[in-house]
Amino acid sequence: MIEVPRAALVADDIATETEFFSFGTNDLTQMTFGFSRDDAGKYIKTYTETKVSINGRQVEILQKDPFSTLDTKGVGELIKMAINKGRKVRPKLKIGICGEHGGDPASIDFCQSVGMNYVSCSPYRVPIARLAAARSVLQ
């Protein structure tokens, strides 16, 4: 399991001992942002609704709740780095995610784009995940 930022940073070392990476995206998100998943519901909405000025444009602090849709700019960069480092050591390394991001269509698109082999999610999200994965492969 790659669940903390340091594991992503040393993924090449980890790949010498394993045949697969499973990214625990809920924990990786929590550790990357420094947010408590248990408390985030109290303030995430403020971050997704509050706009700040960046280069004259008004943008939200967070585009989406990072516990619902994978944050591709931060957490996603750690994931991409880990995949690249891991596959340099072990080219046939199987890679996937587990957690609720595995049932989110936008997150599934990201997983497809970085060459993951699978997504895993809770049973009630499986139908959505299967449709999103099929659509992502076809695009």
PDB file of C-alpha atoms in Angstrom:
ATOM      1  CA  MET A   1       0.000   0.000   0.000  1.00  0.00           C
ATOM      2  CA  ILE A   2       1.226   3.434  -0.938  1.00  0.00           C
ATOM      3  CA  GLU A   3      -0.610   5.558   1.626  1.00  0.00           C
ATOM      4  CA  VAL A   4       1.871   8.196   2.740  1.00  0.00           C
ATOM      5  CA  PRO A   5       3.870  10.722   0.698  1.00  0.00           C
ATOM      6  CA  ARG A   6       7.214   9.175   1.685  1.00  0.00           C
ATOM      7  CA  ALA A   7       6.165   5.835   0.219  1.00  0.00           C
ATOM      8  CA  ALA A   8       5.537   7.594  -3.108  1.00  0.00           C
ATOM      9  CA  LEU A   9       8.948   9.244  -2.895  1.00  0.00           C
ATOM     10  CA  VAL A  10      10.750   5.925  -2.349  1.00  0.00           C
ATOM     11  CA  ALA A  11       8.554   3.857  -4.663  1.00  0.00           C
ATOM     12  CA  ASP A  12      11.585   2.580  -6.562  1.00  0.00           C
ATOM     13  CA  ASP A  13      12.906   0.985  -3.363  1.00  0.00           C
ATOM     14  CA  ILE A  14       9.497  -0.501  -2.580  1.00  0.00           C
ATOM     15  CA  ALA A  15       9.188  -1.899  -6.123  1.00  0.00           C
ATOM     16  CA  THR A  16      12.269  -4.072  -5.590  1.00  0.00           C
ATOM     17  CA  GLU A  17      10.255  -6.101  -3.067  1.00  0.00           C
ATOM     18  CA  THR A  18       6.707  -6.136  -4.462  1.00  0.00           C
ATOM     19  CA  GLU A  19       4.746  -7.063  -7.568  1.00  0.00           C
ATOM     20  CA  PHE A  20       2.018  -4.443  -7.192  1.00  0.00           C
ATOM     21  CA  PHE A  21       1.235  -1.010  -5.771  1.00  0.00           C
ATOM     22  CA  SER A  22      -2.168  -0.234  -4.372  1.00  0.00           C
ATOM     23  CA  PHE A  23      -2.593   3.446  -3.620  1.00  0.00           C
ATOM     24  CA  GLY A  24      -4.688   4.056  -0.523  1.00  0.00           C
ATOM     25  CA  THR A  25      -5.959   7.348  -1.877  1.00  0.00           C
ATOM     26  CA  ASN A  26      -8.038   8.330   1.152  1.00  0.00           C
ATOM     27  CA  ASP A  27      -5.012   8.141   3.458  1.00  0.00           C
ATOM     28  CA  LEU A  28      -2.639   9.566   0.841  1.00  0.00           C
ATOM     29  CA  THR A  29      -5.002  12.527   0.364  1.00  0.00           C
ATOM     30  CA  GLN A  30      -5.301  13.041   4.101  1.00  0.00           C
ATOM     31  CA  MET A  31      -1.514  12.947   4.607  1.00  0.00           C
ATOM     32  CA  THR A  32      -0.724  15.107   1.564  1.00  0.00           C
ATOM     33  CA  PHE A  33      -3.140  17.873   2.507  1.00  0.00           C
ATOM     34  CA  GLY A  34      -2.657  17.527   6.252  1.00  0.00           C
ATOM     35  CA  PHE A  35      -6.459  17.307   6.551  1.00  0.00           C
ATOM     36  CA  SER A  36      -8.241  15.008   8.953  1.00  0.00           C
ATOM     37  CA  ARG A  37     -10.759  13.065   6.889  1.00  0.00           C
ATOM     38  CA  ASP A  38     -12.974  12.909   9.964  1.00  0.00           C
ATOM     39  CA  ASP A  39     -13.036  16.700  10.378  1.00  0.00           C
ATOM     40  CA  ALA A  40     -12.843  17.812   6.737  1.00  0.00           C
ATOM     41  CA  GLY A  41     -16.615  17.863   6.300  1.00  0.00           C
ATOM     42  CA  LYS A  42     -16.707  20.883   8.589  1.00  0.00           C
ATOM     43  CA  TYR A  43     -14.606  23.092   6.322  1.00  0.00           C
ATOM     44  CA  ILE A  44     -14.128  21.597   2.827  1.00  0.00           C
ATOM     45  CA  LYS A  45     -17.261  23.301   1.506  1.00  0.00           C
ATOM     46  CA  THR A  46     -15.751  26.669   2.449  1.00  0.00           C
ATOM     47  CA  TYR A  47     -12.614  25.799   0.452  1.00  0.00           C
ATOM     48  CA  THR A  48     -14.621  24.746  -2.612  1.00  0.00           C
ATOM     49  CA  GLU A  49     -16.846  27.839  -2.513  1.00  0.00           C
ATOM     50  CA  THR A  50     -14.351  30.568  -1.553  1.00  0.00           C
ATOM     51  CA  LYS A  51     -12.675  32.275  -4.484  1.00  0.00           C
ATOM     52  CA  VAL A  52      -9.241  33.863  -4.490  1.00  0.00           C
ATOM     53  CA  SER A  53      -7.575  35.979  -7.145  1.00  0.00           C
ATOM     54  CA  ILE A  54      -4.727  34.278  -9.021  1.00  0.00           C
ATOM     55  CA  ASN A  55      -3.223  36.210 -11.940  1.00  0.00           C
ATOM     56  CA  GLY A  56      -6.382  38.296 -12.153  1.00  0.00           C
ATOM     57  CA  ARG A  57      -8.687  35.260 -12.268  1.00  0.00           C
ATOM     58  CA  GLN A  58     -11.101  34.276  -9.535  1.00  0.00           C
ATOM     59  CA  VAL A  59     -10.671  30.591  -8.669  1.00  0.00           C
ATOM     60  CA  GLU A  60     -11.818  28.363  -5.840  1.00  0.00           C
ATOM     61  CA  ILE A  61      -9.241  27.380  -3.238  1.00  0.00           C
ATOM     62  CA  LEU A  62     -10.144  23.762  -4.052  1.00  0.00           C
ATOM     63  CA  GLN A  63     -12.007  22.840  -7.223  1.00  0.00           C
ATOM     64  CA  LYS A  64     -13.619  19.772  -5.623  1.00  0.00           C
ATOM     65  CA  ASP A  65     -13.648  17.924  -2.337  1.00  0.00           C
ATOM     66  CA  PRO A  66     -10.360  15.973  -2.493  1.00  0.00           C
ATOM     67  CA  PHE A  67     -11.930  13.089  -0.570  1.00  0.00           C
ATOM     68  CA  SER A  68     -14.584  12.701  -3.299  1.00  0.00           C
ATOM     69  CA  THR A  69     -12.553  13.371  -6.451  1.00  0.00           C
ATOM     70  CA  LEU A  70      -8.826  12.715  -6.541  1.00  0.00           C
ATOM     71  CA  ASP A  71      -6.692  15.856  -6.384  1.00  0.00           C
ATOM     72  CA  THR A  72      -4.657  15.353  -9.553  1.00  0.00           C
ATOM     73  CA  LYS A  73      -2.401  18.390  -9.032  1.00  0.00           C
ATOM     74  CA  GLY A  74      -1.020  17.310  -5.670  1.00  0.00           C
ATOM     75  CA  VAL A  75      -1.904  13.748  -4.766  1.00  0.00           C
ATOM     76  CA  GLY A  76      -1.981  12.832  -8.450  1.00  0.00           C
ATOM     77  CA  GLU A  77       1.574  14.066  -8.939  1.00  0.00           C
ATOM     78  CA  LEU A  78       2.729  11.850  -6.069  1.00  0.00           C
ATOM     79  CA  ILE A  79       0.923   8.931  -7.678  1.00  0.00           C
ATOM     80  CA  LYS A  80       2.459   9.597 -11.112  1.00  0.00           C
ATOM     81  CA  MET A  81       5.916   9.897  -9.601  1.00  0.00           C
ATOM     82  CA  ALA A  82       5.495   6.634  -7.695  1.00  0.00           C
ATOM     83  CA  ILE A  83       4.240   4.817 -10.799  1.00  0.00           C
ATOM     84  CA  ASN A  84       7.182   6.053 -12.869  1.00  0.00           C
ATOM     85  CA  LYS A  85       9.730   5.178 -10.188  1.00  0.00           C
ATOM     86  CA  GLY A  86       8.163   1.793  -9.541  1.00  0.00           C
ATOM     87  CA  ARG A  87       7.944   0.792 -13.187  1.00  0.00           C
ATOM     88  CA  LYS A  88      11.553   1.793 -13.831  1.00  0.00           C
ATOM     89  CA  VAL A  89      12.536  -0.910 -11.349  1.00  0.00           C
ATOM     90  CA  ARG A  90       9.772  -3.380 -12.204  1.00  0.00           C
ATOM     91  CA  PRO A  91       8.239  -2.664 -15.660  1.00  0.00           C
ATOM     92  CA  LYS A  92       5.333  -5.100 -15.223  1.00  0.00           C
ATOM     93  CA  LEU A  93       4.349  -3.690 -11.820  1.00  0.00           C
ATOM     94  CA  LYS A  94       0.569  -3.913 -11.353  1.00  0.00           C
ATOM     95  CA  ILE A  95      -0.898  -0.664 -10.101  1.00  0.00           C
ATOM     96  CA  GLY A  96      -4.286   0.384  -8.778  1.00  0.00           C
ATOM     97  CA  ILE A  97      -6.138   2.307  -6.135  1.00  0.00           C
ATOM     98  CA  CYS A  98      -8.429   1.344  -3.329  1.00  0.00           C
ATOM     99  CA  GLY A  99     -10.902   3.568  -1.571  1.00  0.00           C
ATOM    100  CA  GLU A 100     -13.814   5.730  -2.541  1.00  0.00           C
ATOM    101  CA  HIS A 101     -11.876   7.455  -5.334  1.00  0.00           C
ATOM    102  CA  GLY A 102     -12.103   4.132  -7.178  1.00  0.00           C
ATOM    103  CA  GLY A 103     -15.814   4.767  -7.674  1.00  0.00           C
ATOM    104  CA  ASP A 104     -15.533   8.365  -8.888  1.00  0.00           C
ATOM    105  CA  PRO A 105     -15.647   8.797 -12.693  1.00  0.00           C
ATOM    106  CA  ALA A 106     -13.190  11.728 -12.794  1.00  0.00           C
ATOM    107  CA  SER A 107     -10.748   9.849 -10.581  1.00  0.00           C
ATOM    108  CA  ILE A 108     -11.108   6.755 -12.760  1.00  0.00           C
ATOM    109  CA  ASP A 109     -10.220   8.869 -15.816  1.00  0.00           C
ATOM    110  CA  PHE A 110      -7.042   9.945 -14.040  1.00  0.00           C
ATOM    111  CA  CYS A 111      -6.215   6.330 -13.143  1.00  0.00           C
ATOM    112  CA  GLN A 112      -6.596   5.305 -16.786  1.00  0.00           C
ATOM    113  CA  SER A 113      -4.450   8.213 -17.966  1.00  0.00           C
ATOM    114  CA  VAL A 114      -1.518   7.243 -15.710  1.00  0.00           C
ATOM    115  CA  GLY A 115      -1.610   3.571 -16.703  1.00  0.00           C
ATOM    116  CA  MET A 116      -3.200   1.922 -13.689  1.00  0.00           C
ATOM    117  CA  ASN A 117      -4.359  -1.663 -14.043  1.00  0.00           C
ATOM    118  CA  TYR A 118      -7.353  -1.583 -11.696  1.00  0.00           C
ATOM    119  CA  VAL A 119      -9.519   0.422  -9.337  1.00  0.00           C
ATOM    120  CA  SER A 120     -11.191  -0.877  -6.218  1.00  0.00           C
ATOM    121  CA  CYS A 121     -14.106   0.673  -4.369  1.00  0.00           C
ATOM    122  CA  SER A 122     -16.955  -0.149  -2.020  1.00  0.00           C
ATOM    123  CA  PRO A 123     -19.624  -2.505  -3.405  1.00  0.00           C
ATOM    124  CA  TYR A 124     -22.332   0.128  -3.848  1.00  0.00           C
ATOM    125  CA  ARG A 125     -20.041   2.122  -6.179  1.00  0.00           C
ATOM    126  CA  VAL A 126     -19.053  -0.827  -8.409  1.00  0.00           C
ATOM    127  CA  PRO A 127     -21.705  -0.209 -11.129  1.00  0.00           C
ATOM    128  CA  ILE A 128     -20.602   3.424 -11.512  1.00  0.00           C
ATOM    129  CA  ALA A 129     -16.936   2.395 -11.483  1.00  0.00           C
ATOM    130  CA  ARG A 130     -17.446  -0.230 -14.191  1.00  0.00           C
ATOM    131  CA  LEU A 131     -19.260   2.213 -16.477  1.00  0.00           C
ATOM    132  CA  ALA A 132     -16.695   4.967 -15.863  1.00  0.00           C
ATOM    133  CA  ALA A 133     -13.777   2.588 -16.489  1.00  0.00           C
ATOM    134  CA  ALA A 134     -15.293   1.374 -19.753  1.00  0.00           C
ATOM    135  CA  ARG A 135     -15.958   4.940 -20.899  1.00  0.00           C
ATOM    136  CA  SER A 136     -12.419   5.980 -19.959  1.00  0.00           C
ATOM    137  CA  VAL A 137     -10.853   3.120 -21.933  1.00  0.00           C
ATOM    138  CA  LEU A 138     -12.952   3.988 -24.993  1.00  0.00           C
ATOM    139  CA  GLN A 139     -11.928   7.640 -24.898  1.00  0.00           C
TER     140      GLN A 139
END
